[in-house]
PDB file of C-alpha atoms in Angstrom:
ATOM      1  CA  UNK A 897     211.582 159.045  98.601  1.00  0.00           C
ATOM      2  CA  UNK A 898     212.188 162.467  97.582  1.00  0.00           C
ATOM      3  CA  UNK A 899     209.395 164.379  95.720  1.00  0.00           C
ATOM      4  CA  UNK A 900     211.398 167.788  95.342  1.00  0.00           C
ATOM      5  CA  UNK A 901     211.443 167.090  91.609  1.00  0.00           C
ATOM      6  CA  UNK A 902     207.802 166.957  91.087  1.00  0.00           C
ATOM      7  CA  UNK A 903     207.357 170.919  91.593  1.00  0.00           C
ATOM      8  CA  UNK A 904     209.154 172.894  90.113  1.00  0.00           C
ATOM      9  CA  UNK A 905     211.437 175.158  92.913  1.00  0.00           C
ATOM     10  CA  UNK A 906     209.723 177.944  92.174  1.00  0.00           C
ATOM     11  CA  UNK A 907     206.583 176.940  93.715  1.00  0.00           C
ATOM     12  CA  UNK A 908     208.804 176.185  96.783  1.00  0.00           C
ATOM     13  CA  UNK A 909     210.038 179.854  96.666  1.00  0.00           C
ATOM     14  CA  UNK A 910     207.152 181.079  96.665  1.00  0.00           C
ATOM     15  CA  UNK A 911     205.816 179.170  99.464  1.00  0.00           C
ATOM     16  CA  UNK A 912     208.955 179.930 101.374  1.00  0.00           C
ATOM     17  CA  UNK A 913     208.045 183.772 100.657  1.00  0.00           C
ATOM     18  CA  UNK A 914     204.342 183.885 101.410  1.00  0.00           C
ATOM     19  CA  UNK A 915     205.042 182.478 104.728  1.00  0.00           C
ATOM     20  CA  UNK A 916     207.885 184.291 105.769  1.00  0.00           C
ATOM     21  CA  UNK A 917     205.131 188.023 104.860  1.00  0.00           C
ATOM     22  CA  UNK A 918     202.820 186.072 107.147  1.00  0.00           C
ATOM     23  CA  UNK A 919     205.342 185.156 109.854  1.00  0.00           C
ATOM     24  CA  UNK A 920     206.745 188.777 109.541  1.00  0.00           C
ATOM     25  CA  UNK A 921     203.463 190.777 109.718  1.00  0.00           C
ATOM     26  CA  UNK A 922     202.074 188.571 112.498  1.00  0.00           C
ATOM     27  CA  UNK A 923     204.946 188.252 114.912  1.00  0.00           C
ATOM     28  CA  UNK A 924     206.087 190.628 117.547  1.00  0.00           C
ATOM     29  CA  UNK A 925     209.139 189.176 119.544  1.00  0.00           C
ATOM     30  CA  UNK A 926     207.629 190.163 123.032  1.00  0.00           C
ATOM     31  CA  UNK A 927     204.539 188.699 122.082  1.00  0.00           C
ATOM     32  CA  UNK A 928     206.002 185.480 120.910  1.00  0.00           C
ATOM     33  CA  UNK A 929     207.692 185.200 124.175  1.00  0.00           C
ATOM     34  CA  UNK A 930     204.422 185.221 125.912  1.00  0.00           C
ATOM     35  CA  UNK A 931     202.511 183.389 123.970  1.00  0.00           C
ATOM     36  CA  UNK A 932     205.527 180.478 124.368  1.00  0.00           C
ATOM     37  CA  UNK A 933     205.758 180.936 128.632  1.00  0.00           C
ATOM     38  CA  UNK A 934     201.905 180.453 128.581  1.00  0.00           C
ATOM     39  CA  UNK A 935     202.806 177.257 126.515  1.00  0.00           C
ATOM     40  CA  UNK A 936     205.109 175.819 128.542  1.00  0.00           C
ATOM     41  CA  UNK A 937     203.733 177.147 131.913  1.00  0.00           C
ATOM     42  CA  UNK A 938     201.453 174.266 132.307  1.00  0.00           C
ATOM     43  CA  UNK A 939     204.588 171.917 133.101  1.00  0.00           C
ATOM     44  CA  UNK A 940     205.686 174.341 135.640  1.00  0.00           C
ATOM     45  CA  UNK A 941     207.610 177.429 134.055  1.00  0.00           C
ATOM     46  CA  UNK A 942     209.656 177.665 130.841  1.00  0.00           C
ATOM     47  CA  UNK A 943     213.318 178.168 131.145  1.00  0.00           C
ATOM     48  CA  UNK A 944     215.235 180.732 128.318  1.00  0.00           C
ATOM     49  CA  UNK A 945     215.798 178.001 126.844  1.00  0.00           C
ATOM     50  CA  UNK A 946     212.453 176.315 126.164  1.00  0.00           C
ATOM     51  CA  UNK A 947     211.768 179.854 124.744  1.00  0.00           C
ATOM     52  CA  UNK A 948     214.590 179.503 122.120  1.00  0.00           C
ATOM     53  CA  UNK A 949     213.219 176.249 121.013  1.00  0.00           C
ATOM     54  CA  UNK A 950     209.413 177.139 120.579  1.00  0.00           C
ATOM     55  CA  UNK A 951     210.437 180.303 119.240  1.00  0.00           C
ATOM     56  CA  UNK A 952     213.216 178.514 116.746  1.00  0.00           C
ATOM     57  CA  UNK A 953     215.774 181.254 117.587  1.00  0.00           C
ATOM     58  CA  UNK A 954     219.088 181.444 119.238  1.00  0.00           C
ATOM     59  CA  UNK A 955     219.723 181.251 122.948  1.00  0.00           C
ATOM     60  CA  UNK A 956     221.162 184.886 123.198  1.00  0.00           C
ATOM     61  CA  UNK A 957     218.137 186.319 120.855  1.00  0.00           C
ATOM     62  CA  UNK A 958     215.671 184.486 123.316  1.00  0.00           C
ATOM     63  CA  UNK A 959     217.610 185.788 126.480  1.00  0.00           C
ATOM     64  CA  UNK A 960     217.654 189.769 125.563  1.00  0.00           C
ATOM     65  CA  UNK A 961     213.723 189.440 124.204  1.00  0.00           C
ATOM     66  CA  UNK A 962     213.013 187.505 127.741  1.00  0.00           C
ATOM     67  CA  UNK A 963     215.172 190.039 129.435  1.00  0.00           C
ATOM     68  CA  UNK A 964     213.285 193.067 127.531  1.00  0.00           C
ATOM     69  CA  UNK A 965     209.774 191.529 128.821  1.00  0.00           C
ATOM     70  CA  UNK A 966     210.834 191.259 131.946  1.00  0.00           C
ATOM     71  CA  UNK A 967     212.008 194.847 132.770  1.00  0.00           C
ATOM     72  CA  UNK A 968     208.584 195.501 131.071  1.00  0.00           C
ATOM     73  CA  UNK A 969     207.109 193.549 133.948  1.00  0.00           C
ATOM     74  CA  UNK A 970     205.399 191.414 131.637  1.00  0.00           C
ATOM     75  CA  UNK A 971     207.572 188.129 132.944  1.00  0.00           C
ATOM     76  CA  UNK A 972     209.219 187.050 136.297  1.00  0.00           C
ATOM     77  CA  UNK A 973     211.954 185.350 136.697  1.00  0.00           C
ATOM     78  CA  UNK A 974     212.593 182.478 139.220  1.00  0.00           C
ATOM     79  CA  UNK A 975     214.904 180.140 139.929  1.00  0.00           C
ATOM     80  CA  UNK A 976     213.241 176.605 138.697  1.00  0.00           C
ATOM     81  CA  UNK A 977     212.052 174.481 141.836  1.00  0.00           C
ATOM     82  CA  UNK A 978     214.019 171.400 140.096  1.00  0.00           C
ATOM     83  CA  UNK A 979     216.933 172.860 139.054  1.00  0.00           C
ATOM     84  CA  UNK A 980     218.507 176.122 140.965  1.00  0.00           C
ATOM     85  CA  UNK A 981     220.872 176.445 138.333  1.00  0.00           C
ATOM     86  CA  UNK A 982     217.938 176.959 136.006  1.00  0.00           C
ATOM     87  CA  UNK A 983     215.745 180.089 135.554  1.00  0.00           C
ATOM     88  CA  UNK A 984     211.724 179.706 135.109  1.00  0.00           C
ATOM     89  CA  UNK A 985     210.263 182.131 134.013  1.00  0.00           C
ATOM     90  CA  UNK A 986     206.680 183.041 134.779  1.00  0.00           C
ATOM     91  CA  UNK A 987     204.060 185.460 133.323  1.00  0.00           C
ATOM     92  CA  UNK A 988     202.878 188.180 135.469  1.00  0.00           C
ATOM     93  CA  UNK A 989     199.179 189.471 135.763  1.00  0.00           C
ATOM     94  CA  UNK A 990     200.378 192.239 133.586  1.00  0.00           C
ATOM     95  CA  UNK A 991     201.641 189.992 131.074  1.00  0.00           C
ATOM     96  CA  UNK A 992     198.355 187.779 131.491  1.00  0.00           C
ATOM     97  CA  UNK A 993     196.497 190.630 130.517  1.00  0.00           C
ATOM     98  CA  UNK A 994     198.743 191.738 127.496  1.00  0.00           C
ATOM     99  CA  UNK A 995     198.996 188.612 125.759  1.00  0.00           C
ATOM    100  CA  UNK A 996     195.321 188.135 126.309  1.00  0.00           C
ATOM    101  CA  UNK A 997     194.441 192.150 124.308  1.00  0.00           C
ATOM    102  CA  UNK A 998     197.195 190.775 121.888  1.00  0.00           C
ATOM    103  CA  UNK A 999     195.879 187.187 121.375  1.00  0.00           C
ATOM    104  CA  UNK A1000     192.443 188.899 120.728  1.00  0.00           C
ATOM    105  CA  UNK A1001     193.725 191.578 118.502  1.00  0.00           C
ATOM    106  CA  UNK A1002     195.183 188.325 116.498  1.00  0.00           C
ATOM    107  CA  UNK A1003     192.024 186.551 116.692  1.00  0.00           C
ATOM    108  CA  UNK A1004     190.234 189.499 115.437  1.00  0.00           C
ATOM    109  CA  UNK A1005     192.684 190.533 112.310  1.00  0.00           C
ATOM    110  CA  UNK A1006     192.339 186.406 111.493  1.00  0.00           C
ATOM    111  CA  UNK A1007     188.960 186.526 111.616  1.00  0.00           C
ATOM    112  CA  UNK A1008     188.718 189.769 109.314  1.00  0.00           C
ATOM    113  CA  UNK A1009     191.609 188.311 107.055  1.00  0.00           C
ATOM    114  CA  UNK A1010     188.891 185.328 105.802  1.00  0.00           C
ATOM    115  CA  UNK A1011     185.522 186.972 106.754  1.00  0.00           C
ATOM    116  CA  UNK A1012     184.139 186.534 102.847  1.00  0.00           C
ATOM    117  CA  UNK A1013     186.151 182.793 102.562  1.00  0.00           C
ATOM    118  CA  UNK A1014     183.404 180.249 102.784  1.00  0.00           C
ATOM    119  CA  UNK A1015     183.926 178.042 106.045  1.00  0.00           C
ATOM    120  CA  UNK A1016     184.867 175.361 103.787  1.00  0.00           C
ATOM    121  CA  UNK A1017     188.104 177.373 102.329  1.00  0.00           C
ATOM    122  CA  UNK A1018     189.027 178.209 106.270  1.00  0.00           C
ATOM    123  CA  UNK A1019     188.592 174.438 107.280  1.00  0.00           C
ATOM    124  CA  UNK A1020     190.706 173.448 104.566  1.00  0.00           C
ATOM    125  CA  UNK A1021     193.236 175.913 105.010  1.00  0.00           C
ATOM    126  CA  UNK A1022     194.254 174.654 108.959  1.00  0.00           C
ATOM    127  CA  UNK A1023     194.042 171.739 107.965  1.00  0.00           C
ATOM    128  CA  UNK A1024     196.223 172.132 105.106  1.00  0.00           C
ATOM    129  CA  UNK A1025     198.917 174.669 107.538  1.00  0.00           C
ATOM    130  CA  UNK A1026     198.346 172.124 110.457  1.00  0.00           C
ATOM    131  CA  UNK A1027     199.831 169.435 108.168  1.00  0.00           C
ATOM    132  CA  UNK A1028     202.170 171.642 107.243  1.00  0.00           C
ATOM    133  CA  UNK A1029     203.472 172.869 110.318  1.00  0.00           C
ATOM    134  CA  UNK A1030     203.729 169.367 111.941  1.00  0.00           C
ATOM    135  CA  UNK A1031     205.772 167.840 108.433  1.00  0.00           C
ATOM    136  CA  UNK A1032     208.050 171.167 108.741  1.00  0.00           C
ATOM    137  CA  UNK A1033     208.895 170.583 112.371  1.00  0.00           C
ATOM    138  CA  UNK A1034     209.528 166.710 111.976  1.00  0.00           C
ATOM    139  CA  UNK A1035     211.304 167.511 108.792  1.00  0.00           C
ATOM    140  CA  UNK A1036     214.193 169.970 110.770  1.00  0.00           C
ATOM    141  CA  UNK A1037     214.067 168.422 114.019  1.00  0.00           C
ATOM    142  CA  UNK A1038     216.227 165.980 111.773  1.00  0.00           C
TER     143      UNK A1038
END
């Protein structure tokens, strides 16, 4: 059942819009990149492709940001031990150490972001963007 005509679309514009200023004063490609390798590197290396998906992007925008961080020497790449035909693609110790400045620069600008929220208002807010997030992703994986 749909519930679209509950709220009024504004509300869903505005959503839309508060999310996308978060998104866009959050996100760096490069460190996106990163941050999805280290993801994915448990199950043995990400491929270009595993990067476009995680990041939600083309395959071309994912190859030329992969391609940037790897003449940065933040990335190797390999070809996959299951697949030749495939690339994995593996952070370096310099990339280790820039995601991890980045990932605490993040944690830091978070933290300052809801430093006077009671703990109450935080808890219910990722709970309330962890819902969210999973319903979006089931919602266009359709």
């Amino acid at each position: 059942m749909c519930y679209a005509y509950l709220v009024p679309q504004s509300r869903y514009d505005q959503l839309d819009d508060l999310l996308t200023r978060i998104h866009v004063a959050r996100q760096r490609p490069q460190w996106r990149v990163l941050a999805a390798v280290q993801r994915h590197g448990q199950s043995g290396g990400a491929s270009v492709r595993d990067v476009a998906e995680l990041l939600a992007v083309d395959h071309s925008t994912a190859s030329r940001t992969v391609a940037a961080a790897v003449a940065a020497g933040l990335l190797t790449k390999t070809s996959a031990t299951d697949d030749q035909r495939r690339c994995a693609l593996v952070l370096t110790d310099a990339g280790r150490a820039e995601l991890a400045a980045v990932t605490g620069r993040r944690r830091d600008l978070v933290a300052k972001t809801v430093a006077d929220w009671p703990d109450s208002d935080v808890d219910t807010l990722v709970t309330l963007l962890d819902r969210l997030t999973d319903r979006f992703e089931t919602v266009a994986a359709r």
